[in-house]
Amino acid sequence: MIRTVDDFRLVDPALAPVAEKVLASERLDLDEGLLLATTNDLLGVGRMANLVRERLHGDRTCYNINRHLNPTNVCVASCKLCAFYVPWRQREDGWTYTVDQAVEIAARDVDESVSELHIVGGLHPKLLVDYYEALFRALKKRFPWIHLKALTMVELDFLAKASRLSLEDTIARLRDAGLDSCPGGGAEIFSPRVREQICDHKTDGGRWLDIARTVHRAGIRSNCTMLYGHIETAEERVDHLVQLRRLQDETGGFQCLIPLAFHPDNTELDYLPPTGGRLDLQTIAVSRLVLDNVPHLKAYWIMLGEKVAQVALHFGADDLDGTIVDERITRAAGGTAGAGMSRQRLERLITEAGRTPILRDTLYRPIKAASIVA
């Protein structure tokens, strides 16, 4: 049990003042976060993050039974970071589902054990608010028990503008049609320098935060993300976390952070190397230590791989995401884990890591699942 700074077994003595603040449950500033993000003492940072994680959640590690649905991969943006999209001018090479087609595709993988449908896609200029209203209503009619976690802040911004509606009216209409919560994608890195180079065709960082604020004020919870391992600096990563923390102080609407490891294959940034386990674990640990007011932190096994995700459960993470099935965005960028995972395999990964698996719904409420097979 860690009671003093000595118990952290720090190799880098510069971390001692930060460790004192962690022990005292005091908030870290940007400079302290940057020190954590750049030190060579990975295990020391991990022990600090694990202390915070166990204060919040003990040995519990969450997962859920979920499915992904991508109504289209056609997109008017052309972000260098993305291997998923097909340009609008080449739309015949992509897919765009009608409402009926999307529901039938979801039906291939959804049964009563599935509690969440995760819905994101490209920015298609013909799929406006009325399309998503019809889709959400159709999905709720077919699967009345399911939670619809749908549409990033970038998608909401695009839908409002393309439909010539206010953001508030767009969110209200989608909520009334069945939108339950929002995923956290599209945040990438808030730094203007970075966004100008990797995603200059879509919502900027300040606008992303404004939209999240509006979503939370409408009573809709969301996740938040940070894409790391491309051209950003350690300082830009920490600044991103501090900006998320500031908004969370204001709204309390974020329920989970997902640090997303960049996969460069098949993107315009394919000259970059993939992230390594050290950066993955240090980023997760720093995220837990800096983002002190978001309750959950996800080790997204789709991007990290099973082994790193397991270790991350001792570096600050308390959630492995879910069974997923048919994840296409990371797969398009060279990921190999997009075919999903069984509930039994997820639980085994958690127990092998010395943690206790907890099946949850999207809002992190435990689900009794003695009879569930997925």
GROMACS .gro file of C-alpha atoms in nm:
model
  374
    1MET     CA    1   0.000   0.000   0.000
    2ILE     CA    2   0.130   0.344  -0.092
    3ARG     CA    3   0.136   0.586   0.201
    4THR     CA    4   0.447   0.795   0.139
    5VAL     CA    5   0.644   0.922  -0.158
    6ASP     CA    6   0.907   0.653  -0.089
    7ASP     CA    7   0.643   0.388  -0.158
    8PHE     CA    8   0.629   0.504  -0.523
    9ARG     CA    9   0.994   0.389  -0.562
   10LEU     CA   10   1.067   0.685  -0.787
   11VAL     CA   11   1.379   0.678  -1.004
   12ASP     CA   12   1.342   1.042  -1.111
   13PRO     CA   13   1.376   1.263  -0.798
   14ALA     CA   14   1.211   1.553  -0.985
   15LEU     CA   15   0.883   1.363  -0.955
   16ALA     CA   16   0.878   1.376  -0.575
   17PRO     CA   17   0.684   1.706  -0.545
   18VAL     CA   18   0.429   1.577  -0.795
   19ALA     CA   19   0.397   1.254  -0.599
   20GLU     CA   20   0.333   1.456  -0.282
   21LYS     CA   21   0.043   1.630  -0.456
   22VAL     CA   22  -0.093   1.297  -0.583
   23LEU     CA   23  -0.082   1.157  -0.229
   24ALA     CA   24  -0.267   1.465  -0.104
   25SER     CA   25  -0.525   1.442  -0.388
   26GLU     CA   26  -0.426   1.787  -0.511
   27ARG     CA   27  -0.475   1.900  -0.871
   28LEU     CA   28  -0.172   1.900  -1.100
   29ASP     CA   29  -0.091   2.194  -1.324
   30LEU     CA   30   0.028   2.190  -1.685
   31ASP     CA   31   0.397   2.201  -1.595
   32GLU     CA   32   0.359   1.906  -1.359
   33GLY     CA   33   0.168   1.717  -1.625
   34LEU     CA   34   0.446   1.788  -1.872
   35LEU     CA   35   0.703   1.655  -1.628
   36LEU     CA   36   0.501   1.333  -1.597
   37ALA     CA   37   0.473   1.309  -1.976
   38THR     CA   38   0.847   1.348  -2.039
   39THR     CA   39   1.018   1.171  -1.750
   40ASN     CA   40   1.195   0.841  -1.812
   41ASP     CA   41   1.050   0.705  -1.488
   42LEU     CA   42   0.758   0.524  -1.652
   43LEU     CA   43   0.696   0.292  -1.358
   44GLY     CA   44   0.692   0.579  -1.111
   45VAL     CA   45   0.430   0.760  -1.317
   46GLY     CA   46   0.237   0.434  -1.349
   47ARG     CA   47   0.235   0.378  -0.972
   48MET     CA   48   0.097   0.727  -0.918
   49ALA     CA   49  -0.176   0.673  -1.178
   50ASN     CA   50  -0.260   0.334  -1.031
   51LEU     CA   51  -0.304   0.491  -0.686
   52VAL     CA   52  -0.557   0.736  -0.829
   53ARG     CA   53  -0.729   0.460  -1.026
   54GLU     CA   54  -0.765   0.240  -0.718
   55ARG     CA   55  -0.892   0.530  -0.507
   56LEU     CA   56  -1.168   0.577  -0.762
   57HIS     CA   57  -1.250   0.220  -0.857
   58GLY     CA   58  -1.056  -0.030  -0.649
   59ASP     CA   59  -0.993  -0.344  -0.853
   60ARG     CA   60  -1.306  -0.300  -1.061
   61THR     CA   61  -1.264  -0.289  -1.440
   62CYS     CA   62  -1.562  -0.220  -1.662
   63TYR     CA   63  -1.655  -0.353  -2.002
   64ASN     CA   64  -1.975  -0.364  -2.202
   65ILE     CA   65  -2.146  -0.562  -2.475
   66ASN     CA   66  -2.169  -0.326  -2.766
   67ARG     CA   67  -2.177  -0.309  -3.144
   68HIS     CA   68  -2.058  -0.049  -3.396
   69LEU     CA   69  -2.258   0.085  -3.690
   70ASN     CA   70  -2.113   0.318  -3.955
   71PRO     CA   71  -2.395   0.443  -4.180
   72THR     CA   72  -2.147   0.585  -4.434
   73ASN     CA   73  -1.777   0.624  -4.498
   74VAL     CA   74  -1.831   0.900  -4.755
   75CYS     CA   75  -1.698   1.232  -4.627
   76VAL     CA   76  -1.658   1.587  -4.752
   77ALA     CA   77  -1.360   1.637  -4.521
   78SER     CA   78  -1.018   1.503  -4.617
   79CYS     CA   79  -0.828   1.469  -4.293
   80LYS     CA   80  -0.473   1.341  -4.328
   81LEU     CA   81  -0.514   1.129  -4.017
   82CYS     CA   82  -0.803   0.923  -4.157
   83ALA     CA   83  -0.789   0.596  -4.349
   84PHE     CA   84  -1.162   0.534  -4.315
   85TYR     CA   85  -1.317   0.795  -4.542
   86VAL     CA   86  -1.396   0.792  -4.912
   87PRO     CA   87  -1.401   1.143  -5.067
   88TRP     CA   88  -1.739   1.276  -5.176
   89ARG     CA   89  -1.616   1.305  -5.535
   90GLN     CA   90  -1.541   0.929  -5.531
   91ARG     CA   91  -1.851   0.829  -5.336
   92GLU     CA   92  -1.928   0.535  -5.564
   93ASP     CA   93  -1.626   0.363  -5.404
   94GLY     CA   94  -1.770   0.390  -5.054
   95TRP     CA   95  -2.091   0.289  -4.882
   96THR     CA   96  -2.397   0.483  -4.775
   97TYR     CA   97  -2.682   0.288  -4.618
   98THR     CA   98  -3.047   0.370  -4.632
   99VAL     CA   99  -3.223   0.365  -4.298
  100ASP     CA  100  -3.362   0.018  -4.370
  101GLN     CA  101  -3.021  -0.112  -4.474
  102ALA     CA  102  -2.854   0.031  -4.163
  103VAL     CA  103  -3.114  -0.132  -3.937
  104GLU     CA  104  -3.069  -0.469  -4.108
  105ILE     CA  105  -2.691  -0.446  -4.079
  106ALA     CA  106  -2.726  -0.370  -3.709
  107ALA     CA  107  -2.965  -0.663  -3.674
  108ARG     CA  108  -2.694  -0.906  -3.785
  109ASP     CA  109  -2.505  -0.848  -3.460
  110VAL     CA  110  -2.761  -0.713  -3.210
  111ASP     CA  111  -2.953  -0.932  -2.969
  112GLU     CA  112  -3.088  -0.871  -2.619
  113SER     CA  113  -2.741  -0.907  -2.467
  114VAL     CA  114  -2.620  -0.597  -2.651
  115SER     CA  115  -2.672  -0.282  -2.445
  116GLU     CA  116  -2.510  -0.020  -2.671
  117LEU     CA  117  -2.495   0.071  -3.038
  118HIS     CA  118  -2.205   0.303  -3.124
  119ILE     CA  119  -2.287   0.505  -3.438
  120VAL     CA  120  -2.039   0.729  -3.621
  121GLY     CA  121  -1.955   0.787  -3.985
  122GLY     CA  122  -1.839   1.027  -4.251
  123LEU     CA  123  -1.967   1.379  -4.311
  124HIS     CA  124  -2.206   1.296  -4.595
  125PRO     CA  125  -2.376   1.608  -4.740
  126LYS     CA  126  -2.696   1.420  -4.818
  127LEU     CA  127  -2.740   1.253  -4.478
  128LEU     CA  128  -2.884   1.538  -4.275
  129VAL     CA  129  -3.076   1.563  -3.949
  130ASP     CA  130  -3.389   1.404  -4.092
  131TYR     CA  131  -3.190   1.094  -4.194
  132TYR     CA  132  -3.052   1.045  -3.844
  133GLU     CA  133  -3.391   1.113  -3.686
  134ALA     CA  134  -3.539   0.838  -3.902
  135LEU     CA  135  -3.246   0.605  -3.829
  136PHE     CA  136  -3.262   0.652  -3.453
  137ARG     CA  137  -3.638   0.601  -3.445
  138ALA     CA  138  -3.610   0.288  -3.657
  139LEU     CA  139  -3.335   0.146  -3.437
  140LYS     CA  140  -3.532   0.219  -3.120
  141LYS     CA  141  -3.838   0.052  -3.269
  142ARG     CA  142  -3.640  -0.258  -3.367
  143PHE     CA  143  -3.427  -0.269  -3.051
  144PRO     CA  144  -3.618  -0.077  -2.783
  145TRP     CA  145  -3.375  -0.170  -2.503
  146ILE     CA  146  -3.062  -0.042  -2.672
  147HIS     CA  147  -2.866   0.273  -2.584
  148LEU     CA  148  -2.775   0.482  -2.888
  149LYS     CA  149  -2.433   0.639  -2.840
  150ALA     CA  150  -2.406   0.833  -3.162
  151LEU     CA  151  -2.251   1.127  -3.348
  152THR     CA  152  -1.931   1.301  -3.251
  153MET     CA  153  -1.916   1.675  -3.188
  154VAL     CA  154  -1.777   1.710  -3.541
  155GLU     CA  155  -2.077   1.528  -3.687
  156LEU     CA  156  -2.322   1.736  -3.484
  157ASP     CA  157  -2.153   2.055  -3.604
  158PHE     CA  158  -2.173   1.939  -3.965
  159LEU     CA  159  -2.535   1.825  -3.938
  160ALA     CA  160  -2.648   2.155  -3.789
  161LYS     CA  161  -2.478   2.363  -4.058
  162ALA     CA  162  -2.576   2.138  -4.350
  163SER     CA  163  -2.937   2.118  -4.227
  164ARG     CA  164  -2.948   2.496  -4.167
  165LEU     CA  165  -3.047   2.450  -3.806
  166SER     CA  166  -2.909   2.584  -3.484
  167LEU     CA  167  -2.691   2.345  -3.289
  168GLU     CA  168  -2.944   2.351  -3.004
  169ASP     CA  169  -3.233   2.256  -3.234
  170THR     CA  170  -3.025   1.984  -3.398
  171ILE     CA  171  -2.939   1.826  -3.065
  172ALA     CA  172  -3.298   1.852  -2.940
  173ARG     CA  173  -3.438   1.685  -3.251
  174LEU     CA  174  -3.187   1.402  -3.236
  175ARG     CA  175  -3.244   1.355  -2.862
  176ASP     CA  176  -3.619   1.334  -2.918
  177ALA     CA  177  -3.559   1.075  -3.192
  178GLY     CA  178  -3.359   0.849  -2.961
  179LEU     CA  179  -3.005   0.984  -2.919
  180ASP     CA  180  -2.897   0.877  -2.569
  181SER     CA  181  -2.534   0.992  -2.547
  182CYS     CA  182  -2.242   1.098  -2.766
  183PRO     CA  183  -1.903   0.940  -2.823
  184GLY     CA  184  -1.592   1.150  -2.782
  185GLY     CA  185  -1.435   1.132  -3.127
  186GLY     CA  186  -1.308   1.420  -3.337
  187ALA     CA  187  -1.126   1.595  -3.052
  188GLU     CA  188  -0.788   1.470  -3.181
  189ILE     CA  189  -0.548   1.731  -3.032
  190PHE     CA  190  -0.685   2.079  -2.966
  191SER     CA  191  -0.362   2.255  -3.066
  192PRO     CA  192  -0.427   2.475  -3.374
  193ARG     CA  193  -0.077   2.395  -3.499
  194VAL     CA  194  -0.152   2.025  -3.506
  195ARG     CA  195  -0.506   2.052  -3.643
  196GLU     CA  196  -0.389   2.267  -3.933
  197GLN     CA  197  -0.171   1.978  -4.043
  198ILE     CA  198  -0.379   1.668  -3.969
  199CYS     CA  199  -0.748   1.769  -3.979
  200ASP     CA  200  -0.785   2.123  -4.111
  201HIS     CA  201  -1.108   2.039  -4.293
  202LYS     CA  202  -1.320   1.991  -3.983
  203THR     CA  203  -1.433   2.148  -3.657
  204ASP     CA  204  -1.151   2.319  -3.468
  205GLY     CA  205  -1.065   2.250  -3.105
  206GLY     CA  206  -1.245   2.548  -2.957
  207ARG     CA  207  -1.561   2.469  -3.150
  208TRP     CA  208  -1.540   2.103  -3.041
  209LEU     CA  209  -1.540   2.216  -2.679
  210ASP     CA  210  -1.830   2.457  -2.741
  211ILE     CA  211  -2.038   2.179  -2.895
  212ALA     CA  212  -1.962   1.945  -2.606
  213ARG     CA  213  -2.074   2.219  -2.369
  214THR     CA  214  -2.404   2.251  -2.559
  215VAL     CA  215  -2.453   1.873  -2.560
  216HIS     CA  216  -2.400   1.857  -2.184
  217ARG     CA  217  -2.637   2.147  -2.123
  218ALA     CA  218  -2.901   1.956  -2.317
  219GLY     CA  219  -2.875   1.679  -2.058
  220ILE     CA  220  -2.677   1.442  -2.280
  221ARG     CA  221  -2.365   1.276  -2.146
  222SER     CA  222  -2.061   1.221  -2.365
  223ASN     CA  223  -1.715   1.076  -2.369
  224CYS     CA  224  -1.400   1.263  -2.470
  225THR     CA  225  -1.090   1.154  -2.656
  226MET     CA  226  -0.730   1.245  -2.731
  227LEU     CA  227  -0.551   1.118  -3.040
  228TYR     CA  228  -0.180   1.083  -2.967
  229GLY     CA  229   0.132   0.948  -3.134
  230HIS     CA  230   0.142   1.155  -3.455
  231ILE     CA  231   0.292   1.504  -3.483
  232GLU     CA  232   0.185   1.645  -3.146
  233THR     CA  233   0.423   1.729  -2.866
  234ALA     CA  234   0.401   1.615  -2.504
  235GLU     CA  235   0.307   1.970  -2.404
  236GLU     CA  236   0.020   1.971  -2.656
  237ARG     CA  237  -0.109   1.644  -2.513
  238VAL     CA  238  -0.108   1.781  -2.159
  239ASP     CA  239  -0.268   2.107  -2.272
  240HIS     CA  240  -0.544   1.903  -2.440
  241LEU     CA  241  -0.615   1.727  -2.110
  242VAL     CA  242  -0.619   2.055  -1.920
  243GLN     CA  243  -0.874   2.200  -2.163
  244LEU     CA  244  -1.097   1.894  -2.120
  245ARG     CA  245  -1.060   1.926  -1.743
  246ARG     CA  246  -1.164   2.290  -1.756
  247LEU     CA  247  -1.484   2.209  -1.944
  248GLN     CA  248  -1.557   1.918  -1.712
  249ASP     CA  249  -1.532   2.154  -1.415
  250GLU     CA  250  -1.802   2.360  -1.583
  251THR     CA  251  -2.045   2.094  -1.707
  252GLY     CA  252  -1.964   1.758  -1.548
  253GLY     CA  253  -2.085   1.597  -1.870
  254PHE     CA  254  -1.786   1.380  -1.962
  255GLN     CA  255  -1.804   1.030  -1.823
  256CYS     CA  256  -1.495   0.872  -1.980
  257LEU     CA  257  -1.171   0.969  -2.154
  258ILE     CA  258  -1.041   0.744  -2.431
  259PRO     CA  259  -0.676   0.805  -2.525
  260LEU     CA  260  -0.657   0.689  -2.888
  261ALA     CA  261  -0.327   0.558  -3.023
  262PHE     CA  262  -0.274   0.683  -3.379
  263HIS     CA  263  -0.257   0.416  -3.649
  264PRO     CA  264  -0.075   0.562  -3.952
  265ASP     CA  265  -0.121   0.290  -4.214
  266ASN     CA  266  -0.320   0.393  -4.521
  267THR     CA  267  -0.331   0.756  -4.413
  268GLU     CA  268  -0.142   1.056  -4.550
  269LEU     CA  269   0.073   1.031  -4.238
  270ASP     CA  270   0.186   0.676  -4.311
  271TYR     CA  271   0.550   0.784  -4.289
  272LEU     CA  272   0.509   0.805  -3.912
  273PRO     CA  273   0.582   0.503  -3.693
  274PRO     CA  274   0.303   0.348  -3.487
  275THR     CA  275   0.298   0.416  -3.116
  276GLY     CA  276   0.492   0.188  -2.885
  277GLY     CA  277   0.387   0.043  -2.554
  278ARG     CA  278   0.585   0.299  -2.356
  279LEU     CA  279   0.406   0.599  -2.508
  280ASP     CA  280   0.073   0.418  -2.475
  281LEU     CA  281   0.117   0.347  -2.105
  282GLN     CA  282   0.268   0.685  -2.018
  283THR     CA  283  -0.014   0.866  -2.199
  284ILE     CA  284  -0.278   0.665  -2.016
  285ALA     CA  285  -0.110   0.727  -1.681
  286VAL     CA  286  -0.066   1.101  -1.740
  287SER     CA  287  -0.429   1.122  -1.854
  288ARG     CA  288  -0.548   0.967  -1.528
  289LEU     CA  289  -0.333   1.199  -1.320
  290VAL     CA  290  -0.414   1.525  -1.501
  291LEU     CA  291  -0.780   1.464  -1.588
  292ASP     CA  292  -0.883   1.427  -1.228
  293ASN     CA  293  -1.253   1.508  -1.269
  294VAL     CA  294  -1.357   1.259  -1.539
  295PRO     CA  295  -1.449   0.939  -1.357
  296HIS     CA  296  -1.346   0.673  -1.607
  297LEU     CA  297  -1.048   0.613  -1.834
  298LYS     CA  298  -1.057   0.358  -2.113
  299ALA     CA  299  -0.780   0.132  -2.239
  300TYR     CA  300  -0.924   0.092  -2.588
  301TRP     CA  301  -0.807  -0.258  -2.675
  302ILE     CA  302  -0.894  -0.213  -3.043
  303MET     CA  303  -0.611   0.041  -3.079
  304LEU     CA  304  -0.376  -0.072  -2.802
  305GLY     CA  305  -0.392  -0.446  -2.855
  306GLU     CA  306  -0.482  -0.692  -2.582
  307LYS     CA  307  -0.146  -0.705  -2.404
  308VAL     CA  308  -0.089  -0.332  -2.364
  309ALA     CA  309  -0.455  -0.286  -2.268
  310GLN     CA  310  -0.411  -0.539  -1.989
  311VAL     CA  311  -0.105  -0.361  -1.850
  312ALA     CA  312  -0.287  -0.028  -1.879
  313LEU     CA  313  -0.526  -0.151  -1.609
  314HIS     CA  314  -0.235  -0.087  -1.369
  315PHE     CA  315  -0.148   0.249  -1.528
  316GLY     CA  316  -0.472   0.432  -1.460
  317ALA     CA  317  -0.732   0.268  -1.685
  318ASP     CA  318  -1.048   0.113  -1.541
  319ASP     CA  319  -1.239   0.026  -1.860
  320LEU     CA  320  -1.159  -0.192  -2.164
  321ASP     CA  321  -1.453  -0.078  -2.383
  322GLY     CA  322  -1.655  -0.372  -2.511
  323THR     CA  323  -1.712  -0.662  -2.745
  324ILE     CA  324  -1.755  -0.414  -3.035
  325VAL     CA  325  -1.783  -0.638  -3.349
  326ASP     CA  326  -1.721  -0.497  -3.699
  327GLU     CA  327  -1.506  -0.197  -3.604
  328ARG     CA  328  -1.396  -0.043  -3.935
  329ILE     CA  329  -1.220   0.285  -3.858
  330THR     CA  330  -0.908   0.144  -3.691
  331ARG     CA  331  -0.909  -0.157  -3.923
  332ALA     CA  332  -0.887   0.078  -4.223
  333ALA     CA  333  -0.569   0.224  -4.069
  334GLY     CA  334  -0.401  -0.113  -4.032
  335GLY     CA  335  -0.553  -0.226  -3.703
  336THR     CA  336  -0.597  -0.602  -3.671
  337ALA     CA  337  -0.850  -0.623  -3.387
  338GLY     CA  338  -1.164  -0.503  -3.564
  339ALA     CA  339  -1.353  -0.832  -3.565
  340GLY     CA  340  -1.463  -0.799  -3.204
  341MET     CA  341  -1.410  -1.001  -2.889
  342SER     CA  342  -1.629  -1.231  -2.683
  343ARG     CA  343  -1.750  -1.137  -2.339
  344GLN     CA  344  -1.565  -1.438  -2.198
  345ARG     CA  345  -1.236  -1.326  -2.354
  346LEU     CA  346  -1.275  -0.972  -2.218
  347GLU     CA  347  -1.340  -1.105  -1.869
  348ARG     CA  348  -1.037  -1.332  -1.896
  349LEU     CA  349  -0.814  -1.041  -1.994
  350ILE     CA  350  -0.936  -0.847  -1.693
  351THR     CA  351  -0.897  -1.130  -1.443
  352GLU     CA  352  -0.553  -1.221  -1.578
  353ALA     CA  353  -0.454  -0.861  -1.503
  354GLY     CA  354  -0.560  -0.909  -1.141
  355ARG     CA  355  -0.875  -0.700  -1.173
  356THR     CA  356  -1.245  -0.772  -1.121
  357PRO     CA  357  -1.460  -0.753  -1.435
  358ILE     CA  358  -1.782  -0.551  -1.412
  359LEU     CA  359  -2.031  -0.563  -1.699
  360ARG     CA  360  -2.173  -0.212  -1.740
  361ASP     CA  361  -2.415  -0.017  -1.952
  362THR     CA  362  -2.314   0.300  -2.137
  363LEU     CA  363  -2.375   0.515  -1.828
  364TYR     CA  364  -2.151   0.291  -1.617
  365ARG     CA  365  -2.431   0.122  -1.427
  366PRO     CA  366  -2.353  -0.244  -1.347
  367ILE     CA  367  -2.555  -0.507  -1.534
  368LYS     CA  368  -2.627  -0.853  -1.398
  369ALA     CA  369  -2.526  -1.089  -1.672
  370ALA     CA  370  -2.530  -1.445  -1.540
  371SER     CA  371  -2.721  -1.571  -1.843
  372ILE     CA  372  -2.565  -1.348  -2.109
  373VAL     CA  373  -2.355  -1.508  -2.379
  374ALA     CA  374  -2.185  -1.263  -2.618
   0.00000   0.00000   0.00000
